[in-house]
Short mmCIF file of C-alpha atoms in Angstrom, two decimals:
data_model
loop_
_atom_site.label_atom_id
_atom_site.label_comp_id
_atom_site.label_asym_id
_atom_site.label_seq_id
_atom_site.Cartn_x
_atom_site.Cartn_y
_atom_site.Cartn_z
CA UNK A 1 104.27 100.19 77.99
CA UNK A 2 100.94 101.63 79.27
CA UNK A 3 100.85 105.15 78.21
CA UNK A 4 97.96 106.55 80.42
CA UNK A 5 98.12 106.86 84.40
CA UNK A 6 94.52 107.13 85.75
CA UNK A 7 93.50 103.28 85.67
CA UNK A 8 89.88 102.16 87.38
CA UNK A 9 90.65 100.34 90.94
CA UNK A 10 89.14 97.64 91.91
CA UNK A 11 88.34 99.28 95.56
CA UNK A 12 85.86 101.84 94.00
CA UNK A 13 82.95 99.11 94.30
CA UNK A 14 84.28 98.64 98.12
CA UNK A 15 84.27 102.55 99.20
CA UNK A 16 81.10 103.15 97.02
CA UNK A 17 79.43 100.97 99.21
CA UNK A 18 81.16 102.16 102.68
CA UNK A 19 80.22 105.94 102.03
CA UNK A 20 76.31 104.71 101.90
CA UNK A 21 76.46 103.21 105.64
CA UNK A 22 79.15 105.00 107.50
CA UNK A 23 80.10 108.51 108.30
CA UNK A 24 83.84 108.08 107.89
CA UNK A 25 85.92 106.59 105.37
CA UNK A 26 89.38 106.41 105.79
CA UNK A 27 91.48 105.42 102.64
CA UNK A 28 94.99 104.38 103.91
CA UNK A 29 97.73 103.85 101.54
CA UNK A 30 101.53 104.27 100.33
CA UNK A 31 101.82 108.07 98.75
CA UNK A 32 101.60 108.17 95.11
CA UNK A 33 99.36 105.23 94.82
CA UNK A 34 96.66 107.03 94.00
CA UNK A 35 94.37 107.73 96.93
CA UNK A 36 93.76 111.09 96.12
CA UNK A 37 92.80 110.50 92.58
CA UNK A 38 89.91 107.58 93.84
CA UNK A 39 88.94 109.78 96.69
CA UNK A 40 88.32 112.78 94.30
CA UNK A 41 86.69 109.80 91.54
CA UNK A 42 84.18 108.90 93.93
CA UNK A 43 83.68 112.50 95.96
CA UNK A 44 83.45 115.13 93.10
CA UNK A 45 80.40 113.83 91.20
CA UNK A 46 78.71 113.72 94.77
CA UNK A 47 79.76 117.10 95.82
CA UNK A 48 82.66 116.57 98.28
CA UNK A 49 84.80 119.63 98.74
CA UNK A 50 88.55 118.60 98.73
CA UNK A 51 90.86 119.91 101.46
CA UNK A 52 94.86 118.76 101.57
CA UNK A 53 96.77 119.29 104.63
CA UNK A 54 99.44 118.77 102.35
CA UNK A 55 98.95 122.61 101.88
CA UNK A 56 100.49 124.31 104.78
CA UNK A 57 97.78 126.98 105.07
CA UNK A 58 95.26 124.18 105.46
CA UNK A 59 97.02 122.14 107.96
CA UNK A 60 97.84 125.48 109.98
CA UNK A 61 94.17 126.22 109.95
CA UNK A 62 93.28 123.03 111.28
CA UNK A 63 95.90 122.95 113.63
CA UNK A 64 95.06 126.25 115.16
CA UNK A 65 91.46 125.92 115.38
CA UNK A 66 90.59 122.04 114.98
CA UNK A 67 86.90 122.53 116.39
CA UNK A 68 86.33 125.28 114.29
CA UNK A 69 87.78 123.68 111.03
CA UNK A 70 85.01 120.54 111.12
CA UNK A 71 82.18 123.00 111.88
CA UNK A 72 83.00 124.86 108.81
CA UNK A 73 83.44 121.70 106.83
CA UNK A 74 80.41 121.12 104.22
CA UNK A 75 78.16 118.42 104.40
CA UNK A 76 80.57 116.19 102.60
CA UNK A 77 84.31 117.06 102.42
CA UNK A 78 87.47 115.04 101.23
CA UNK A 79 90.64 115.88 103.79
CA UNK A 80 93.85 114.51 102.20
CA UNK A 81 96.88 113.09 104.41
CA UNK A 82 94.82 113.42 107.57
CA UNK A 83 97.73 111.63 109.74
CA UNK A 84 99.05 115.77 109.45
CA UNK A 85 97.13 116.68 111.73
CA UNK A 86 96.06 114.66 114.64
CA UNK A 87 94.54 117.24 116.44
CA UNK A 88 91.88 116.45 114.33
CA UNK A 89 91.33 113.04 115.41
CA UNK A 90 89.17 114.20 118.93
CA UNK A 91 86.72 116.65 117.23
CA UNK A 92 85.86 114.15 114.12
CA UNK A 93 84.56 111.86 117.33
CA UNK A 94 82.79 114.37 118.70
CA UNK A 95 81.21 116.00 115.13
CA UNK A 96 80.62 112.67 114.16
CA UNK A 97 78.50 111.26 117.31
CA UNK A 98 76.11 114.73 116.83
CA UNK A 99 75.65 113.81 113.02
CA UNK A 100 76.02 110.30 112.28
CA UNK A 101 74.71 111.02 108.47
CA UNK A 102 76.47 108.33 105.84
CA UNK A 103 79.24 109.68 103.97
CA UNK A 104 80.16 112.73 105.72
CA UNK A 105 83.95 112.39 105.24
CA UNK A 106 86.07 110.67 103.13
CA UNK A 107 89.49 111.00 104.66
CA UNK A 108 93.09 109.66 103.23
CA UNK A 109 96.42 108.81 104.61
CA UNK A 110 99.85 107.82 104.02
CA UNK A 111 100.51 106.47 107.75
CA UNK A 112 98.86 103.16 107.93
CA UNK A 113 95.96 103.15 110.63
CA UNK A 114 97.00 100.29 112.17
CA UNK A 115 100.14 102.41 113.89
CA UNK A 116 97.70 105.64 114.46
CA UNK A 117 96.50 104.55 117.95
CA UNK A 118 94.78 108.16 118.41
CA UNK A 119 92.98 107.59 115.13
CA UNK A 120 91.84 104.65 115.79
CA UNK A 121 90.58 105.36 119.77
CA UNK A 122 88.92 108.57 118.40
CA UNK A 123 87.15 107.04 115.59
CA UNK A 124 86.52 103.23 116.37
CA UNK A 125 82.61 102.01 115.35
CA UNK A 126 82.52 105.07 113.03
CA UNK A 127 84.77 104.66 110.65
CA UNK A 128 85.63 101.65 107.59
CA UNK A 129 89.27 101.53 106.68
CA UNK A 130 90.15 100.46 103.35
CA UNK A 131 93.90 100.06 102.24
CA UNK A 132 94.63 100.92 98.62
CA UNK A 133 98.02 99.49 97.10
CA UNK A 134 100.31 100.47 94.30
CA UNK A 135 98.70 99.03 90.84
CA UNK A 136 97.71 95.38 91.11
CA UNK A 137 98.33 93.53 87.85
CA UNK A 138 94.65 92.82 87.57
CA UNK A 139 94.24 96.65 87.77
CA UNK A 140 97.29 97.38 84.92
CA UNK A 141 96.08 94.74 82.36
CA UNK A 142 92.01 95.91 83.16
CA UNK A 143 91.14 91.92 83.34
CA UNK A 144 87.88 91.20 84.16
CA UNK A 145 88.21 87.46 85.57
CA UNK A 146 87.45 86.11 88.81
CA UNK A 147 89.85 87.60 91.42
CA UNK A 148 92.10 84.62 92.09
CA UNK A 149 91.56 84.65 95.72
CA UNK A 150 88.22 83.21 94.73
CA UNK A 151 89.57 80.97 92.45
CA UNK A 152 91.40 79.65 94.86
CA UNK A 153 89.74 78.65 97.71
CA UNK A 154 86.99 76.96 95.35
CA UNK A 155 89.87 75.05 93.59
CA UNK A 156 88.20 75.56 90.23
CA UNK A 157 91.44 75.44 87.88
CA UNK A 158 90.74 73.44 84.73
CA UNK A 159 93.67 72.00 82.99
CA UNK A 160 94.58 74.35 80.24
CA UNK A 161 97.51 75.78 78.45
CA UNK A 162 98.99 79.26 78.06
CA UNK A 163 102.53 81.12 77.02
CA UNK A 164 105.03 81.30 79.73
CA UNK A 165 105.38 85.33 81.02
CA UNK A 166 109.40 84.72 80.63
CA UNK A 167 110.60 88.35 80.07
CA UNK A 168 107.04 89.76 80.56
CA UNK A 169 107.76 88.72 84.16
CA UNK A 170 110.75 90.00 85.22
CA UNK A 171 109.38 93.59 83.46
CA UNK A 172 106.54 93.25 85.89
CA UNK A 173 108.62 92.90 88.46
CA UNK A 174 111.05 95.99 87.16
CA UNK A 175 108.21 98.42 86.48
CA UNK A 176 106.60 97.91 89.82
CA UNK A 177 102.73 99.54 90.50
CA UNK A 178 103.24 103.06 91.16
CA UNK A 179 100.72 104.97 88.59
CA UNK A 180 103.01 108.00 88.26
CA UNK A 181 105.60 105.38 86.74
CA UNK A 182 103.31 103.66 83.84
CA UNK A 183 104.40 106.67 81.22
CA UNK A 184 107.81 106.72 82.27
CA UNK A 185 110.32 103.90 80.03
CA UNK A 186 112.67 102.29 82.45
CA UNK A 187 116.12 104.09 82.96
CA UNK A 188 117.23 107.02 84.70
CA UNK A 189 114.21 108.99 84.96
CA UNK A 190 112.50 105.97 86.54
CA UNK A 191 115.11 105.48 89.09
CA UNK A 192 115.47 109.14 89.60
CA UNK A 193 111.37 109.19 90.42
CA UNK A 194 112.02 106.50 93.14
CA UNK A 195 114.92 108.01 94.92
CA UNK A 196 112.87 111.59 94.96
CA UNK A 197 109.67 109.21 96.26
CA UNK A 198 112.07 107.88 98.96
CA UNK A 199 113.45 111.19 100.05
CA UNK A 200 109.96 112.66 99.87
CA UNK A 201 108.81 110.45 102.04
CA UNK A 202 111.54 110.47 104.60
CA UNK A 203 111.61 114.53 104.85
CA UNK A 204 107.94 115.24 104.24
CA UNK A 205 106.16 112.12 106.53
CA UNK A 206 109.00 109.84 108.74
CA UNK A 207 111.08 112.70 110.08
CA UNK A 208 108.26 115.00 110.87
CA UNK A 209 106.04 112.26 112.38
CA UNK A 210 108.97 110.79 114.22
CA UNK A 211 111.35 113.21 114.93
CA UNK A 212 114.00 111.56 114.24
CA UNK A 213 116.66 113.61 112.41
CA UNK A 214 118.70 110.63 110.25
CA UNK A 215 118.12 111.39 106.63
CA UNK A 216 120.37 108.98 105.51
CA UNK A 217 119.88 105.91 107.39
CA UNK A 218 116.48 105.17 106.47
CA UNK A 219 117.04 105.04 103.17
CA UNK A 220 119.94 102.68 103.37
CA UNK A 221 117.99 100.22 105.97
CA UNK A 222 115.22 100.23 103.07
CA UNK A 223 117.79 99.27 100.26
CA UNK A 224 119.19 96.42 102.67
CA UNK A 225 115.90 95.36 103.02
CA UNK A 226 115.06 95.30 99.21
CA UNK A 227 117.87 93.12 99.30
CA UNK A 228 116.22 90.55 101.50
CA UNK A 229 112.53 90.70 100.50
CA UNK A 230 111.33 87.65 101.22
CA UNK A 231 113.36 86.10 103.40
CA UNK A 232 113.25 86.09 107.42
CA UNK A 233 114.00 88.87 109.38
CA UNK A 234 117.18 89.22 110.68
CA UNK A 235 117.37 92.08 113.05
CA UNK A 236 121.26 91.49 114.31
CA UNK A 237 122.24 91.00 110.67
CA UNK A 238 120.54 94.38 109.80
CA UNK A 239 122.16 95.68 112.79
CA UNK A 240 125.74 94.67 112.15
CA UNK A 241 125.33 95.88 108.22
CA UNK A 242 124.67 99.18 109.11
CA UNK A 243 126.13 99.68 112.27
CA UNK A 244 123.38 100.37 114.14
CA UNK A 245 121.89 98.86 117.57
CA UNK A 246 119.31 96.32 116.92
CA UNK A 247 116.66 99.11 118.98
CA UNK A 248 117.47 101.47 116.50
CA UNK A 249 116.65 99.01 113.62
CA UNK A 250 113.63 97.68 115.06
CA UNK A 251 112.50 101.37 115.53
CA UNK A 252 113.41 102.30 112.04
CA UNK A 253 111.41 99.15 111.01
CA UNK A 254 108.39 100.40 112.47
CA UNK A 255 108.89 103.67 110.57
CA UNK A 256 108.94 101.62 107.26
CA UNK A 257 106.37 99.59 107.97
CA UNK A 258 103.86 102.30 108.91
CA UNK A 259 104.44 104.29 105.49
CA UNK A 260 103.94 100.90 103.72
CA UNK A 261 107.20 100.62 102.73
CA UNK A 262 107.87 97.20 104.02
CA UNK A 263 105.52 94.50 105.56
CA UNK A 264 106.46 91.87 107.82
CA UNK A 265 104.67 88.57 107.09
CA UNK A 266 104.10 86.93 110.24
CA UNK A 267 104.33 83.33 110.81
CA UNK A 268 101.04 80.66 110.79
CA UNK A 269 100.81 78.96 114.20
CA UNK A 270 99.29 75.67 114.32
CA UNK A 271 98.56 73.48 117.37
CA UNK A 272 98.62 70.34 115.15
CA UNK A 273 102.46 70.81 113.81
CA UNK A 274 105.19 71.34 116.31
CA UNK A 275 108.76 72.73 116.27
CA UNK A 276 107.58 75.94 114.25
CA UNK A 277 110.21 79.10 113.06
CA UNK A 278 108.14 82.13 114.81
CA UNK A 279 110.11 84.44 112.82
CA UNK A 280 108.37 86.81 110.49
CA UNK A 281 109.75 87.12 106.87
CA UNK A 282 110.26 90.91 105.48
CA UNK A 283 108.82 91.69 102.10
CA UNK A 284 109.37 95.23 100.21
CA UNK A 285 105.85 96.74 99.37
CA UNK A 286 106.74 97.26 95.79
CA UNK A 287 109.31 94.89 93.80
CA UNK A 288 109.80 98.19 91.24
CA UNK A 289 110.97 100.06 94.36
CA UNK A 290 113.25 97.62 95.01
CA UNK A 291 114.81 97.56 91.85
CA UNK A 292 115.44 100.77 91.83
CA UNK A 293 117.00 101.17 95.07
CA UNK A 294 119.15 98.50 94.16
CA UNK A 295 119.81 99.10 90.55
CA UNK A 296 118.33 95.94 89.12
CA UNK A 297 117.21 95.73 85.41
CA UNK A 298 115.61 93.06 83.41
CA UNK A 299 118.80 91.58 82.57
CA UNK A 300 120.49 91.05 85.81
CA UNK A 301 117.27 89.33 87.16
CA UNK A 302 117.51 86.96 84.19
CA UNK A 303 121.09 86.19 85.14
CA UNK A 304 120.89 85.84 88.71
CA UNK A 305 118.09 83.25 89.27
CA UNK A 306 118.24 83.14 93.24
CA UNK A 307 117.98 86.52 93.99
CA UNK A 308 114.74 86.68 90.65
CA UNK A 309 113.28 83.64 92.99
CA UNK A 310 112.86 86.16 95.92
CA UNK A 311 111.52 89.04 94.08
CA UNK A 312 109.02 86.61 92.47
CA UNK A 313 107.65 85.54 95.79
CA UNK A 314 107.20 89.13 96.82
CA UNK A 315 105.62 89.96 93.15
CA UNK A 316 103.29 87.02 93.99
CA UNK A 317 102.42 88.15 97.57
CA UNK A 318 102.12 92.19 96.60
CA UNK A 319 99.65 90.73 93.92
CA UNK A 320 97.66 88.71 96.58
CA UNK A 321 97.81 91.20 99.19
CA UNK A 322 96.58 93.90 96.18
CA UNK A 323 93.68 92.28 95.22
CA UNK A 324 92.53 90.97 98.94
CA UNK A 325 92.48 94.60 99.74
CA UNK A 326 89.31 95.11 97.03
CA UNK A 327 87.59 92.14 98.30
CA UNK A 328 84.41 91.39 100.72
CA UNK A 329 86.08 88.27 101.82
CA UNK A 330 88.40 88.42 105.21
CA UNK A 331 91.63 87.28 104.11
CA UNK A 332 94.93 86.84 106.64
CA UNK A 333 98.52 86.15 104.68
CA UNK A 334 101.40 84.22 106.71
CA UNK A 335 104.52 81.97 105.85
CA UNK A 336 105.16 78.56 107.27
CA UNK A 337 108.50 76.70 108.34
CA UNK A 338 109.55 74.26 110.71
CA UNK A 339 112.71 73.15 112.20
CA UNK A 340 113.32 70.60 109.62
CA UNK A 341 113.03 73.47 106.51
CA UNK A 342 109.79 72.07 105.98
CA UNK A 343 108.41 75.68 104.49
CA UNK A 344 105.31 76.97 102.64
CA UNK A 345 105.57 81.14 101.04
CA UNK A 346 101.94 81.65 101.89
CA UNK A 347 99.72 80.60 104.14
CA UNK A 348 95.81 82.04 103.88
CA UNK A 349 93.01 82.40 105.90
CA UNK A 350 90.17 82.91 105.19
CA UNK A 351 87.80 83.06 107.72
CA UNK A 352 88.20 81.26 110.59
CA UNK A 353 87.75 77.63 108.81
CA UNK A 354 89.69 77.61 105.45
CA UNK A 355 92.99 77.75 104.53
CA UNK A 356 95.16 77.41 101.46
CA UNK A 357 99.05 76.90 100.91
CA UNK A 358 101.09 78.60 97.99
CA UNK A 359 104.74 77.71 97.18
CA UNK A 360 106.05 80.21 94.42
CA UNK A 361 108.95 79.26 91.70
CA UNK A 362 110.55 81.14 89.22
CA UNK A 363 111.19 78.43 87.24
CA UNK A 364 109.54 77.05 84.03
CA UNK A 365 108.49 73.61 85.65
CA UNK A 366 107.09 71.80 88.44
CA UNK A 367 107.59 68.21 89.90
CA UNK A 368 105.95 66.40 92.53
CA UNK A 369 108.47 66.96 95.01
CA UNK A 370 107.36 70.83 94.86
CA UNK A 371 104.00 69.91 96.78
CA UNK A 372 105.96 68.39 99.75
CA UNK A 373 105.71 71.17 102.36
CA UNK A 374 101.97 71.87 101.09
CA UNK A 375 101.21 68.05 101.29
CA UNK A 376 102.46 68.55 104.78
CA UNK A 377 100.39 71.02 106.18
CA UNK A 378 97.31 69.33 104.16
CA UNK A 379 97.95 66.16 106.34
CA UNK A 380 97.77 68.29 109.68
CA UNK A 381 94.43 70.06 108.57
CA UNK A 382 92.65 68.42 106.31
CA UNK A 383 89.36 69.41 107.90
CA UNK A 384 90.55 73.05 107.15
CA UNK A 385 92.85 72.91 104.17
CA UNK A 386 90.69 74.02 100.72
CA UNK A 387 93.60 74.17 98.13
CA UNK A 388 97.42 74.16 97.11
CA UNK A 389 99.16 75.84 94.84
CA UNK A 390 102.89 76.23 93.26
CA UNK A 391 102.76 78.97 90.99
CA UNK A 392 105.50 79.02 88.43
CA UNK A 393 106.13 80.66 85.46
CA UNK A 394 105.21 77.60 83.50
CA UNK A 395 102.84 76.82 80.22
CA UNK A 396 100.45 74.31 81.62
CA UNK A 397 97.78 74.45 84.49
CA UNK A 398 97.44 70.59 86.29
CA UNK A 399 96.57 68.75 88.90
CA UNK A 400 98.81 66.74 91.14
CA UNK A 401 96.18 65.30 92.79
CA UNK A 402 94.24 65.87 96.18
CA UNK A 403 93.63 68.97 95.68
CA UNK A 404 97.18 70.32 94.64
CA UNK A 405 98.16 72.28 91.67
CA UNK A 406 100.02 73.64 89.39
CA UNK A 407 99.10 77.04 88.11
CA UNK A 408 101.11 79.79 86.08
CA UNK A 409 101.89 82.80 87.55
CA UNK A 410 99.78 84.82 85.13
CA UNK A 411 96.76 83.22 85.89
CA UNK A 412 96.87 85.50 88.99
CA UNK A 413 95.33 88.25 87.07
CA UNK A 414 94.37 86.12 83.76
CA UNK A 415 91.09 84.41 82.90
CA UNK A 416 91.51 80.45 82.58
CA UNK A 417 90.81 80.17 78.95
#
């Protein structure tokens, strides 16, 4: 168990670069993932003042006189939880247009900027957005190896042996990545933290922003989604399960997504491949949260291999998403499935001309048939296909020929030696 809560974040370098060139930097991500800690770690040594809109007095002052509030800020300021004061978005635009000095403001927000059209409209071209997730395994272990995505697109995986994670993989899945939990042992205290976390999100952010008044429905929906993480999204099934209409379910899913609690993984499209399934997958954004909501521990996962397989897939997706958020390269994530049940868990595009495919297995072994779907994608896109990998909890990194490798899951964050 990790005994301290403050760990260096890999996004720090990106943010430090951004404030040297842009007047506004926005750090967005779920509550309790470390946005405020990171903003202050970067801003405090540089003289940034700090203002949190979780404080009712500061929020009311900004709402009552947004222009005056912006005018009275120091030369460099951190504005925390800016989504709570949309009245500031236009005054921020006017202020930046009159003074485009780099590094003026660091904003944080617990609602995805992609769902805040007013913010995007007001600050387009004036703001860099960096997404901060809960801690990646790379950050938890403080490894310094070359990021896995870089190695994946280079195809640099020499044959090597290492110990399987085994029980440690299950422990990592159950722990999740929220910094506040690093010093809390598994059990009722951790479960209580997650329950309070979800309730606080619903009461403080979702109800206030959306105007809905159903406190119980969203945690119930999040729990059901946790149980189907990494599977195809079936809105009708969710509606039937929760006895709600499909439009309500779609609306509530959107609310959970904008708070970084779930993510839809879009289907990959290909002109060279036909009969594609166009349904997104749904992923919980932290496996620790899922396990807590479902009251699942390491022993349960050990004895339920099918469910473990789904959570391992979400765990791998989370790790890759978290690593990609601190990269200078543009990575886009999809899943692939056709109507012949050929599927690839993750299709990753880098830029416009390269793609890799990843299959995820919770097992300790791999055989050549596990590469069948990856080879089908490669055959249709041989000019773009850089690498195919089956990630599994085994002990050997080995080539299966034709740019296809079996890779132990722990190599997502550990070095190759």
